[in-house]
Coordinates of C-alpha atoms in Angstrom, one line a residue:
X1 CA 33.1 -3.0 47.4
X2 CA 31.3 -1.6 50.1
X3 CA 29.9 2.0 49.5
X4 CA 28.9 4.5 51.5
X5 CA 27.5 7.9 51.9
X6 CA 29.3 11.0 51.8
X7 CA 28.4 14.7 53.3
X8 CA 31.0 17.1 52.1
X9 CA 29.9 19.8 54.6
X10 CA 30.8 17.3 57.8
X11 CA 33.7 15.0 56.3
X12 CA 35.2 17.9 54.1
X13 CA 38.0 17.9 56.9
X14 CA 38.7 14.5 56.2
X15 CA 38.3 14.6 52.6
X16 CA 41.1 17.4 52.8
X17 CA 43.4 14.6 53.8
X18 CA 42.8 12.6 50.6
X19 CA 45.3 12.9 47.6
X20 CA 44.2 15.8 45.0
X21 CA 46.0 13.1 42.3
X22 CA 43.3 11.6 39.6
X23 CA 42.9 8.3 39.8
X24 CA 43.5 5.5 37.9
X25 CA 40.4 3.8 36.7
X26 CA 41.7 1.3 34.0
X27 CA 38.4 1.5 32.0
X28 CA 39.4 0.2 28.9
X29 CA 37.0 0.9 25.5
X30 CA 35.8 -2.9 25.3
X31 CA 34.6 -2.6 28.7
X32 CA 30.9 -3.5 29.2
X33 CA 28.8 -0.8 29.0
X34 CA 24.6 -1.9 30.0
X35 CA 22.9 -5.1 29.3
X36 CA 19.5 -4.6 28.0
X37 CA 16.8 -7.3 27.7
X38 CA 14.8 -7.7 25.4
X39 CA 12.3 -10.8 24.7
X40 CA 12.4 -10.7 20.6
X41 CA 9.9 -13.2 18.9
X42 CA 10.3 -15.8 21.1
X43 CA 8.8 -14.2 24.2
X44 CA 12.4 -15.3 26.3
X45 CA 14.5 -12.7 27.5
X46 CA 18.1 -12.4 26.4
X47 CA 20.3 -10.0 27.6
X48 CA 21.9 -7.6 25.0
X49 CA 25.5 -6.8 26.3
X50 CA 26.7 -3.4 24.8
X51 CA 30.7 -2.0 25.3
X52 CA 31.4 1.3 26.4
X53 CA 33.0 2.2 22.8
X54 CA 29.6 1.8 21.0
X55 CA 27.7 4.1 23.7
X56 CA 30.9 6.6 23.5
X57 CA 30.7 6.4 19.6
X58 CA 26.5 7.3 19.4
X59 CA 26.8 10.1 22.0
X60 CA 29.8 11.7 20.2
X61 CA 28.2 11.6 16.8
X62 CA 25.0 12.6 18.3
X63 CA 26.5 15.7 19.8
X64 CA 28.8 16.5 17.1
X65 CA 26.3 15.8 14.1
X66 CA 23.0 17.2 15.1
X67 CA 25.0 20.4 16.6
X68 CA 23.3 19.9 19.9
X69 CA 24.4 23.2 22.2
X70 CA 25.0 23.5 25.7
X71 CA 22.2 23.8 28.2
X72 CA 19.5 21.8 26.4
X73 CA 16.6 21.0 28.5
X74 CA 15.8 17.0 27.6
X75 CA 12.8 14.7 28.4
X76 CA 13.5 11.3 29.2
X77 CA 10.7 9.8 28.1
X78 CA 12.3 6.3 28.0
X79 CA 12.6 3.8 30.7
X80 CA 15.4 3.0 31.7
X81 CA 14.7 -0.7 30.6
X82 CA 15.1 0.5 27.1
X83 CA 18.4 1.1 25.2
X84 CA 17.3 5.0 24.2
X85 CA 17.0 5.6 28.2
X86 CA 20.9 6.1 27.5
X87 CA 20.7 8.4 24.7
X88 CA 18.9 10.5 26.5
X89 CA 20.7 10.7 29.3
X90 CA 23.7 10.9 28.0
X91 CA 23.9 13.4 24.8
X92 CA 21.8 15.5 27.5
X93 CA 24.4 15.2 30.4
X94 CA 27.5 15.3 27.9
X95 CA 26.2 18.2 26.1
X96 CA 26.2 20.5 29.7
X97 CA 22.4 19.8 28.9
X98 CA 19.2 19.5 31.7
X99 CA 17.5 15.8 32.5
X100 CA 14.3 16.3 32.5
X101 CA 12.6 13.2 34.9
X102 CA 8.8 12.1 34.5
X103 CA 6.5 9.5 36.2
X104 CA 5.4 6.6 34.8
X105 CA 1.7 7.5 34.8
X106 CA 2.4 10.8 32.9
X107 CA 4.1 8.8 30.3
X108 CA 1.1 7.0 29.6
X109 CA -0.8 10.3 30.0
X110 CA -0.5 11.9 26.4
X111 CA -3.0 15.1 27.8
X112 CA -0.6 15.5 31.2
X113 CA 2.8 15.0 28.7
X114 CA 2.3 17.8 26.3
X115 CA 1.1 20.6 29.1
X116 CA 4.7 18.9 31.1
X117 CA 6.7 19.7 28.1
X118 CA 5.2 23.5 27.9
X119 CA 5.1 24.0 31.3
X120 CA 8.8 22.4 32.0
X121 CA 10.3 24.1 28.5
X122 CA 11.2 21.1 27.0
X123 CA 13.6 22.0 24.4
X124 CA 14.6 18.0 23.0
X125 CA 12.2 15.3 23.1
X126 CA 13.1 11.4 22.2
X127 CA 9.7 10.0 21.6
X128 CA 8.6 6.6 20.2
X129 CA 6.3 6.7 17.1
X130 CA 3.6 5.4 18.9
X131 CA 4.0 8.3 21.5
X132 CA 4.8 10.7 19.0
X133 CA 1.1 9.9 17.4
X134 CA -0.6 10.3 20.8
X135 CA 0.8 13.8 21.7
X136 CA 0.0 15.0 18.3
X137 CA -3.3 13.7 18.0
X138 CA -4.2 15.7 21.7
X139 CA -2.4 18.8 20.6
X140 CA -4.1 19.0 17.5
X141 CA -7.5 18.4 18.9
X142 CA -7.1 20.7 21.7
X143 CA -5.1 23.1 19.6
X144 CA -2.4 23.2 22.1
X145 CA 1.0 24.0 20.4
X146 CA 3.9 24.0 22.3
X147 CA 6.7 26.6 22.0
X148 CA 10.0 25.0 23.1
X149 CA 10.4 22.0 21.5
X150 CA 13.5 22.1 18.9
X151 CA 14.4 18.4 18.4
X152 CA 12.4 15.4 18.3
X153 CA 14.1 12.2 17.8
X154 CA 11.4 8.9 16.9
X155 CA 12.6 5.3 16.7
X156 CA 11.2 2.3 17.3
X157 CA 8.6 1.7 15.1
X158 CA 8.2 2.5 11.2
X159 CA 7.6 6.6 11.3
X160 CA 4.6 7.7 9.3
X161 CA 4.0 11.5 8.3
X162 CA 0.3 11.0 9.7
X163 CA -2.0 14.0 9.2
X164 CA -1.9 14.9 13.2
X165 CA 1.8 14.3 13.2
X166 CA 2.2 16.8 10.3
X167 CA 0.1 19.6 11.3
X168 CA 1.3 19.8 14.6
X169 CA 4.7 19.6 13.7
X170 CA 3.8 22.7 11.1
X171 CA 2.7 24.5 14.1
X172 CA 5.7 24.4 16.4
X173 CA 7.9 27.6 16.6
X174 CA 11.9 27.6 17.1
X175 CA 11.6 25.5 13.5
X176 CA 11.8 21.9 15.4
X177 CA 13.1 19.4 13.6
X178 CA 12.5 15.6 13.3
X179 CA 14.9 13.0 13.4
X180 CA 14.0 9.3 12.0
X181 CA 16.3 7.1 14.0
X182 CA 16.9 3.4 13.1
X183 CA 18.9 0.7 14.6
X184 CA 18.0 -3.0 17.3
X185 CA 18.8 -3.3 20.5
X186 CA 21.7 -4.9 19.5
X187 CA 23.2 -2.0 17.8
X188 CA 21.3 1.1 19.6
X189 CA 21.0 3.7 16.7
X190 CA 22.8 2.9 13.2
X191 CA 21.0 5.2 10.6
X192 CA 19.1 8.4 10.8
X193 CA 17.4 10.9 8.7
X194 CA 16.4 14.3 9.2
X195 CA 13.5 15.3 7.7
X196 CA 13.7 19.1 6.2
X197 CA 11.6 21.6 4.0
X198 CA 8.1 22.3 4.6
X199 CA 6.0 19.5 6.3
X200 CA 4.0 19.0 3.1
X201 CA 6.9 17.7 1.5
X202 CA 7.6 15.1 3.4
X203 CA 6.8 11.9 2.4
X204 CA 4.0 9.6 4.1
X205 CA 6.6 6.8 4.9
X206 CA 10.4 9.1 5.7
X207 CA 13.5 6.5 5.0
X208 CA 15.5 5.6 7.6
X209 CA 18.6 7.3 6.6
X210 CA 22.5 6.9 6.2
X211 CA 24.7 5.2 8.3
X212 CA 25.9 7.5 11.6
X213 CA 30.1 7.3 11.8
X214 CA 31.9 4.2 12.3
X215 CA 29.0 2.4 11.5
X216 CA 29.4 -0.1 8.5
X217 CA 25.3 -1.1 6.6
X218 CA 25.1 -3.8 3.7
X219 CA 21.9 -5.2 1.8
X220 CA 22.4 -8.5 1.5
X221 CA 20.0 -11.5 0.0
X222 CA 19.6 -14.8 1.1
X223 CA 23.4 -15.5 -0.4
X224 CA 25.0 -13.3 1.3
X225 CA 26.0 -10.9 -1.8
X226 CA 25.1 -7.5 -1.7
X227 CA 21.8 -6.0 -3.7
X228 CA 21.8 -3.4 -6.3
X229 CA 20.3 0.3 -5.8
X230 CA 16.4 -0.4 -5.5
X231 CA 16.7 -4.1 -4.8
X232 CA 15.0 -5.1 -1.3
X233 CA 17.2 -7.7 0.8
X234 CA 18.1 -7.7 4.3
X235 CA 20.4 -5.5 6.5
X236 CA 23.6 -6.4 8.1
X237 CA 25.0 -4.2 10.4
X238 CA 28.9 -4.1 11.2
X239 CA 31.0 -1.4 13.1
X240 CA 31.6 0.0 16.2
X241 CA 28.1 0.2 16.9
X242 CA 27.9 -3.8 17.8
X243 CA 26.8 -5.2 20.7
X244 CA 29.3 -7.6 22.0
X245 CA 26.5 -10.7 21.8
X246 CA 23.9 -12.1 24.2
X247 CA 25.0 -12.5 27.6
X248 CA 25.3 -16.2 27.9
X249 CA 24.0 -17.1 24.9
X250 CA 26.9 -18.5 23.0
X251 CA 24.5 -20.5 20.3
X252 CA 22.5 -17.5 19.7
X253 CA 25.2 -15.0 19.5
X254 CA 26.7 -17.1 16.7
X255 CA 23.5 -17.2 14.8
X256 CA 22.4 -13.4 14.8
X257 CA 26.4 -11.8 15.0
X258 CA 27.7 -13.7 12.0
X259 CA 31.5 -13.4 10.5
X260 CA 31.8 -10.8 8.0
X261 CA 32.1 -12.3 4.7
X262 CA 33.5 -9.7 3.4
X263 CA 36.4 -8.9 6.5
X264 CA 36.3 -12.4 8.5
X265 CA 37.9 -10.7 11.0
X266 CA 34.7 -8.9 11.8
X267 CA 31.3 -9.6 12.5
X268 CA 28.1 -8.5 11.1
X269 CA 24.8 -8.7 12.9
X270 CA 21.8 -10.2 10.9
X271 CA 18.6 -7.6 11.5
X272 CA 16.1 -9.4 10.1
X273 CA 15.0 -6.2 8.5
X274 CA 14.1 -5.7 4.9
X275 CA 15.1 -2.4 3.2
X276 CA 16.8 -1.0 0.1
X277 CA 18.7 1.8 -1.0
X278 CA 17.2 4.4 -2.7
X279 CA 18.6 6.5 -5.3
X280 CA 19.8 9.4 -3.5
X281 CA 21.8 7.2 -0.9
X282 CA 19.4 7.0 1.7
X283 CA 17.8 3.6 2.9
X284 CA 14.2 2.9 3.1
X285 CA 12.7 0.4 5.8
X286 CA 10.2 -1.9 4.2
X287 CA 9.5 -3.9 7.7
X288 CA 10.3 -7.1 9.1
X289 CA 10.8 -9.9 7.2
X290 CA 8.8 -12.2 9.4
X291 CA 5.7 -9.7 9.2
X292 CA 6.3 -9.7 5.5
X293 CA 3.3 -12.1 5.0
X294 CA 2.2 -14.3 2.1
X295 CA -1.5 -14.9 1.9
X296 CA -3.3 -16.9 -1.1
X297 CA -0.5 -16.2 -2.5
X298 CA 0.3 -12.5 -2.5
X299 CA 3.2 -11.4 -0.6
X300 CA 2.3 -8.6 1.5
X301 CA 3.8 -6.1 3.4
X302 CA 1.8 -5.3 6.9
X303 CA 3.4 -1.6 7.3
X304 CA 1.8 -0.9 3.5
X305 CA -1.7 -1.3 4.9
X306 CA -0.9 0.3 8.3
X307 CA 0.1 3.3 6.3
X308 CA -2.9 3.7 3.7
X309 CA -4.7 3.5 7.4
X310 CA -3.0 6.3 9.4
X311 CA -4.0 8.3 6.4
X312 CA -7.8 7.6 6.9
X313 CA -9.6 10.3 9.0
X314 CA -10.2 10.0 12.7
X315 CA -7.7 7.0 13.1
X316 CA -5.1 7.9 15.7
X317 CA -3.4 4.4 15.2
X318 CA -3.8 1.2 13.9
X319 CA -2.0 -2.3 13.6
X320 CA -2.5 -4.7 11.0
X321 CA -1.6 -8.6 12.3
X322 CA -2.1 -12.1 10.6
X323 CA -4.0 -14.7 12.4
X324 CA -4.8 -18.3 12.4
X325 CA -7.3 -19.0 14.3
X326 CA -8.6 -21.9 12.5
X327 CA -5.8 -24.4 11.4
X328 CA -4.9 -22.8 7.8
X329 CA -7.0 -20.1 7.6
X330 CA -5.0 -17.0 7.2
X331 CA -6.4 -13.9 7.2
X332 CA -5.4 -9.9 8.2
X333 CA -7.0 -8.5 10.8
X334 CA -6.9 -4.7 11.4
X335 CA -7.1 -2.9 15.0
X336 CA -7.8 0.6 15.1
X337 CA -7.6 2.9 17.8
X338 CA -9.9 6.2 16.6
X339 CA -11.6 9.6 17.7
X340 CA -14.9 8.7 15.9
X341 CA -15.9 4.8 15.2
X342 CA -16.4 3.7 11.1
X343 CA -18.4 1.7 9.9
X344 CA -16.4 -1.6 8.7
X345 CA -18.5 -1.1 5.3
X346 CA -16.6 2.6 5.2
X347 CA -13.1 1.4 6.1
X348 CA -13.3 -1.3 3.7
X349 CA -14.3 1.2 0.9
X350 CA -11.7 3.8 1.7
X351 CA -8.8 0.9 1.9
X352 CA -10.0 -1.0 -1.4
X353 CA -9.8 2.8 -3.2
X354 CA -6.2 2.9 -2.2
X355 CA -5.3 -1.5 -2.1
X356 CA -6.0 -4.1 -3.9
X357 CA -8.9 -6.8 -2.8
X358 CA -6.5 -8.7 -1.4
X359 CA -4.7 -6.2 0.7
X360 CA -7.7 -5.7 2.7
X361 CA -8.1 -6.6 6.2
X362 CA -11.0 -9.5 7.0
X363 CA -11.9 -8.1 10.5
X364 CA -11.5 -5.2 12.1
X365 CA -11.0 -4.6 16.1
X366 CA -11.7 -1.0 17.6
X367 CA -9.7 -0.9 20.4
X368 CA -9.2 2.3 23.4
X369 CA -5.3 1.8 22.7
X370 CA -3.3 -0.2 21.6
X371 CA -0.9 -2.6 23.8
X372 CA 2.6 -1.6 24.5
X373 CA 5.4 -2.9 25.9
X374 CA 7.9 -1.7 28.0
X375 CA 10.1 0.2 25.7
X376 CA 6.7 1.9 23.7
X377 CA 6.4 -0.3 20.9
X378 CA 3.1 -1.7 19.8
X379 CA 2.7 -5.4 21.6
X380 CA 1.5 -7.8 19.0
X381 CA 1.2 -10.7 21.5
X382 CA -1.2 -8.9 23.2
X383 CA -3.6 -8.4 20.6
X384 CA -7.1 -9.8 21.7
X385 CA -8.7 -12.5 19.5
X386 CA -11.3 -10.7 17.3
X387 CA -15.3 -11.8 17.7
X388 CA -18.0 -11.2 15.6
X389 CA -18.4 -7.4 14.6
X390 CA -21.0 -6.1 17.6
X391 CA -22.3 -3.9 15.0
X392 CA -23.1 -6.8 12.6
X393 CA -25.0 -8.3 15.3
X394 CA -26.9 -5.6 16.8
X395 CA -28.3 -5.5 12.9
X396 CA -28.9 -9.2 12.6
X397 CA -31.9 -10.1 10.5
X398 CA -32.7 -13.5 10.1
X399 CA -33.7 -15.6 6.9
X400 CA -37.0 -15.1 5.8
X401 CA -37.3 -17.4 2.6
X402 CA -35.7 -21.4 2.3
X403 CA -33.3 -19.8 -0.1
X404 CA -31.9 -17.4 2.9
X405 CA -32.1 -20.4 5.0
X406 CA -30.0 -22.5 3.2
X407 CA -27.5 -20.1 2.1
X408 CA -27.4 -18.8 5.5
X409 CA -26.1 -22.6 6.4
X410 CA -23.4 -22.5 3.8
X411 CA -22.2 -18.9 5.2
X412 CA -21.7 -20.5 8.2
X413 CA -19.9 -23.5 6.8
X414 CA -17.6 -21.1 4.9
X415 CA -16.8 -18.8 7.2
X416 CA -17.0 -21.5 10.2
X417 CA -19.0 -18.6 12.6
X418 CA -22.0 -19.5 14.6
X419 CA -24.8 -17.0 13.5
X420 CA -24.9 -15.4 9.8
X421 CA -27.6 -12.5 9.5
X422 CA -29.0 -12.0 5.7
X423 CA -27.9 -8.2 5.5
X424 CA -24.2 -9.2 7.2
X425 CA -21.5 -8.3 4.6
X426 CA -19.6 -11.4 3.6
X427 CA -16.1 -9.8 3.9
X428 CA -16.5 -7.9 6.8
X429 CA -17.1 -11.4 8.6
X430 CA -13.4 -12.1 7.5
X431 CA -14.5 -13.7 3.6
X432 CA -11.9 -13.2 0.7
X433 CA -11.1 -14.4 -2.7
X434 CA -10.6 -17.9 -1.7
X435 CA -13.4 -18.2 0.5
X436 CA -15.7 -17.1 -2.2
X437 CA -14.7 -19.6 -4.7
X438 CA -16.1 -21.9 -2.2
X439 CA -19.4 -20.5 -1.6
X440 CA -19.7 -20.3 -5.1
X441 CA -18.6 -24.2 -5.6
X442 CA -21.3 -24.6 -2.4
X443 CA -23.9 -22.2 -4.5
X444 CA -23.7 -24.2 -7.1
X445 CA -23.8 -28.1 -5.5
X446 CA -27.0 -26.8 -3.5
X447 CA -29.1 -24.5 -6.1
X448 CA -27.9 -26.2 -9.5
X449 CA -27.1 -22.7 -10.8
X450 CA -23.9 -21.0 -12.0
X451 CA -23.3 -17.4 -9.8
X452 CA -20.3 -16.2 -11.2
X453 CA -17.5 -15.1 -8.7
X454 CA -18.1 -11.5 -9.2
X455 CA -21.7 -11.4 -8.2
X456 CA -20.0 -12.6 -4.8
X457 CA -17.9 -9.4 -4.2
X458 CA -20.8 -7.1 -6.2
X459 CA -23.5 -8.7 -3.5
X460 CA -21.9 -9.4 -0.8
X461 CA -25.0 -10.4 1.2
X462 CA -27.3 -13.5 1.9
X463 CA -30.2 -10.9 0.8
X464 CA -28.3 -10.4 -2.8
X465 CA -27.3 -13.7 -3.4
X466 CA -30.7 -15.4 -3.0
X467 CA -32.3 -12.5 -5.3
X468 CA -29.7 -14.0 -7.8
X469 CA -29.9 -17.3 -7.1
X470 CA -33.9 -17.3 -7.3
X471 CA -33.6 -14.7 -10.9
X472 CA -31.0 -17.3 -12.1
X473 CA -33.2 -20.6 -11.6
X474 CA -36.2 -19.1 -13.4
X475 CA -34.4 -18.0 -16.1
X476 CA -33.0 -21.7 -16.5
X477 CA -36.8 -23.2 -15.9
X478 CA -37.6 -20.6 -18.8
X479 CA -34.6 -21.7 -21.0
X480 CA -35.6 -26.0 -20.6
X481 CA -38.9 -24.9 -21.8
X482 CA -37.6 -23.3 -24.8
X483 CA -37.9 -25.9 -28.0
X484 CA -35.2 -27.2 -29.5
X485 CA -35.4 -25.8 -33.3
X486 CA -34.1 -27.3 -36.5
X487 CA -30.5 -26.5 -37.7
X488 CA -30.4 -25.2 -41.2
X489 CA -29.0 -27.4 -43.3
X490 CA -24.7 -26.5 -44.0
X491 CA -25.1 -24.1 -41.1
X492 CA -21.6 -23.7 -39.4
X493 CA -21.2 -24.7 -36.3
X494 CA -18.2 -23.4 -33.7
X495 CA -15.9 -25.7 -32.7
X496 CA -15.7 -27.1 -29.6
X497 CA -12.0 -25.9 -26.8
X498 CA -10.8 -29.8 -28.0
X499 CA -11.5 -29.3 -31.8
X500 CA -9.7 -25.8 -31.8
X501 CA -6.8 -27.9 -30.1
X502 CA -6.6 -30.1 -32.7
X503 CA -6.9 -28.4 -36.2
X504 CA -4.4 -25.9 -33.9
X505 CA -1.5 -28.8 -33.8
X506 CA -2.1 -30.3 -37.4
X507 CA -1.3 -26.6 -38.8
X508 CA 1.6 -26.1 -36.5
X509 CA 2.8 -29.9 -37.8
X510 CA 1.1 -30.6 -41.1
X511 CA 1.5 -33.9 -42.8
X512 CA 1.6 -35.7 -39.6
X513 CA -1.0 -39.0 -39.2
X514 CA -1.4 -38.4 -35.3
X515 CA -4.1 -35.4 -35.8

C-alpha cells in the first residue's frame, strides 16, 4: 500500500467525489495488536505479540472501572517501546481525554518533570516506581506540591510506601489516588489495587490486587495444583488478557504459555512470580522466583531487604543483587542511591535492628542513580562490580604488632582482598557467618587458642581480635603453670559426652550384655 498525504483545504473538491458509505475494514478481535520486545533474563530479545481483544479488554475496564471522565489531561511518560506506552495512549484518547507528549531528556529529568506536570496541569500520571520515587523525593525536598494530579497508576517494579512517596502523596489536593498495577509484558496489566484511607494507613509493601475482568489468576506450586489462602506458589495467568506467544518462537511459546490444566482448551502463561492470596481476596507479590535467593542456606527474599532499606532515612533508592565474583562465594550486595552518604557501620546497624545477620548485605555501592532500562525498570545487568569500600581505605591503618600482622594475612586469605587495615570492619569487607567460622578455624591453627565465634561478630576488627588473641594466650600460659592438685579420695567425677551415651542406652535397654 502506498500512502500519501492529504490536505483537506486543496483536495476537499476531490474528496467530495468519494463515497460518504463506511468502510469495510474486516478487523477481526484476534487480529494482532503491537509486538513488544523485551530481552527477559537471557539478555535476547523476543518479541511479545499481543491481539487487539486484550488491548480492547484493558482499555475498556480501565475506563469503566476507575471512572475515568472525559477530558482528562494524561502524561505519557512511557516510551513507546514499552507495553504501558498503549495504556496511556489509549484510555486517554478513548476517554475524549488530552496526550500529554514529553522529551526524552525531561523524562530522565525528575526536577524538569514535576514543574512539566504543574505547569502543563497534568491531571493522570502513569509512572514507574522507580520514577514515582524520584519525583517524590524532589517535590518533597523542594517542597513543591503539585495541584492537578488526580490519578497515578505505578507498575513495573514492587511499589513501596516509601517515606517521600507518602508525604508527597499526603500533600496533593483533588484527593489523588494511587493505583498498584501488576501484570508481564505478556499479559500488559492483569491485577490492580487501589490504595485508599489516609496515607498512614497504607501498608509499606501495597498487594498487587484482584484480577481486572476477563482475566483468570491461579497459585499454583511446582505440581501444578492450586495453593491454599496464605500459601506462596507461583502465578499463572489465563484469559483474554494473553498475549498470543513470542513472535517466532514456537519452542519458547510452548514453555512459558502452557495448556490449562484445568480447561485444556486454554492456555495459561507461567509468570515466574511468587505471590499468595491474602485473606481479604487480594494477592500479595513476594518477587521473582529467580531473585528469591538461597544463601548458606537461608532462603531469602531480595525485595525484603530492599524494603527495610527504602525505609532508612536519606535513601532515595536502593537494589539489593547476589553476586559471585569468586567461584562459590555468594554474597548480597546492596546499592544505594542517597541525599546524604552513611557510614557502612550505620547502615549495617540500622538493617541488623530490623533483619537477621544473615539478611544483611556484605558490600555496599553508593551509586548517583541507579541503571535503567528502556521501559524504567531498575537494570540489574548493569550493576558495576563492587571494590573495596573508599571509605575503609582512606582509613587504612596498618599492623603494628606480629599478632596484627599475621591476622592481617589470614583476613586476606578469608576474604581473598588485596589490603586488610587493622580498624577495617570484617563484615563491611563482605565477611558473614560462614566466613567467620573460617577465620576462627584459621585463628585457632595459627595462635593455638580457642576464640569463640561470637567474639568474631562482637570484634569485628584485626585491632579486637589480636587484644583477644594475646589476653587469651596469657591466660593459657597462666593456666599450664597452675599445679596439678590431688583428687580427694571417692570425689565424683562427671562423666565424659561417651560415658553419658552409654549409661543413657543401658537404661533405655536394661539387661542387655552390649553396654
Amino acid at each position: 500500500y502506498q500512502g500519501h498525504t492529504i490536505c483537506v483545504d486543496t483536495d476537499l473538491s476531490v474528496i467530495s467525489q468519494y463515497s460518504e458509505e463506511n468502510t469495510n475494514p474486516q478487523v477481526k478481535s484476534e487480529n494482532l495488536g503491537y509486538v513488544i520486545y523485551t530481552s527477559g533474563s537471557t539478555g535476547k530479545p523476543k518479541g511479545v505479540a499481543m491481539s487487539q481483544k486484550a488491548l480492547a479488554n484493558l482499555i475498556f475496564w480501565h475506563i469503566d472501572e476507575l471512572k475515568v471522565t472525559s477530558g482528562k489531561r494524561t502524561l505519557q511518560f512511557s516510551p513507546l517501546s514499552f507495553d504501558a506506552s498503549f495504556h496511556e495512549m489509549f484510555t486517554a484518547w478513548h476517554s475524549g481525554g488530552t496526550l500529554v507528549l514529553i522529551t526524552e531528556e525531561m523524562r530522565l529529568d525528575a526536577v524538569a518533570l514535576l514543574g512539566f506536570i504543574e505547569e502543563n496541569r497534568i491531571e493522570r500520571l502513569f509512572i514507574p516506581f522507580v520514577g514515582l520515587q524520584q519525583i517524590a523525593e524532589v517535590a518533597v525536598s523542594r517542597e513543591f506540591f503539585t495541584s492537578h494530579l488526580q490519578e497515578i497508576i505505578t507498575a513495573g517494579e514492587q511499589l513501596q510506601i516509601t517515606p517521600s512517596i507518602a508525604q508527597w502523596l499526603s500533600k496533593l489536593t483533588n484527593n489523588c489516588t494511587l493505583h498498584n498495577h501488576y501484570g508481564p509484558s505478556e499479559t500488559h496489566v492483569v491485577t490492580t489495587y487501589t490504595l485508599t484511607g489516609e496515607v498512614e494507613t497504607w501498608p509499606l509493601l501495597p498487594p498487587i490486587g484482584r484480577p481486572i475482568a476477563n482475566t483468570q489468576v491461579y497459585i499454583l506450586n511446582k505440581q501444578l495444583q492450586i495453593v491454599p489462602v496464605g500459601v506462596p506458589g507461583e502465578l499463572y495467568i489465563g484469559g483474554v488478557a494473553l498475549a498470543d506467544g513470542y513472535l517466532n518462537r514456537e519452542e519458547l511459546t510452548a514453555e512459558r504459555f502452557i495448556i490449562n490444566p484445568f480447561d485444556t482448551s486454554s492456555r495459561l502463561y507461567k509468570t515466574g512470580d511468587l505471590v499468595r492470596y491474602l485473606p481479604d481476596g487480594n494477592i500479595e507479590f513476594l518477587g521473582r522466583i529467580d531473585n528469591q535467593v538461597k544463601i548458606r542456606g537461608f532462603r531469602i527474599e531480595l525485595g525484603e531487604i530492599e524494603a527495610v532499606l527504602s525505609q532508612t532515612a536519606d535513601i532515595q533508592a536502593s537494589c539489593i543483587i547476589v553476586r559471585e565474583d569468586n567461584p562459590g562465594d555468594k554474597r548480597l550486595v546492596a546499592y544505594i542511591v542517597a541525599n546524604k552518604t552513611q557510614t557502612i557501620s550505620q547502615l549495617r546497624e540500622n538493617l541488623k535492628a530490623r533483619l537477621p545477620e544473615y539478611m544483611i548485605p556484605s558490600t555496599f555501592v553508593y551509586l548517583e542513580s541507579l541503571p535503567l532500562t528502556p521501559s524504567g525498570k531498575i537494570d540489574r545487568l548493569a550493576l558495576p562490580k563492587p571494590s573495596i569500600n573508599t571509605e575503609t581505605e582512606d582509613k587504612y591503618v596498618a599492623p603494628t604488632t606480629p599478632t596484627e600482622e599475621i591476622l592481617t594475612g589470614i583476613w586476606t586469605q578469608v576474604l581473598k582482598i588485596e589490603r586488610v587495615g587493622i580498624k577495617d570492619n570484617f563484615f563491611e569487607l563482605g565477611g558473614h557467618s560462614l566466613l567467620a567460622t573460617q577465620l576462627v578455624s584459621r585463628i585457632r591453627a595459627s595462635f593455638q587458642v580457642e576464640i569463640p565465634l561470637k567474639n568474631i561478630f562482637t570484634s569485628p576488627t584485626i585491632e579486637q581480635q589480636a587484644q583477644i588473641i594475646e589476653t587469651t594466650q596469657k591466660q593459657q600460659t597462666k593456666s599450664l603453670q597452675t599445679p596439678i592438685k590431688t583428687r580427694i579420695e571417692n570425689q565424683e567425677i562427671p562423666l565424659s559426652y561417651a560415658q553419658q551415651r552409654l549409661w543413657f542406652i543401658d537404661k533405655l535397654e536394661p539387661n542387655s550384655a552390649s553396654y
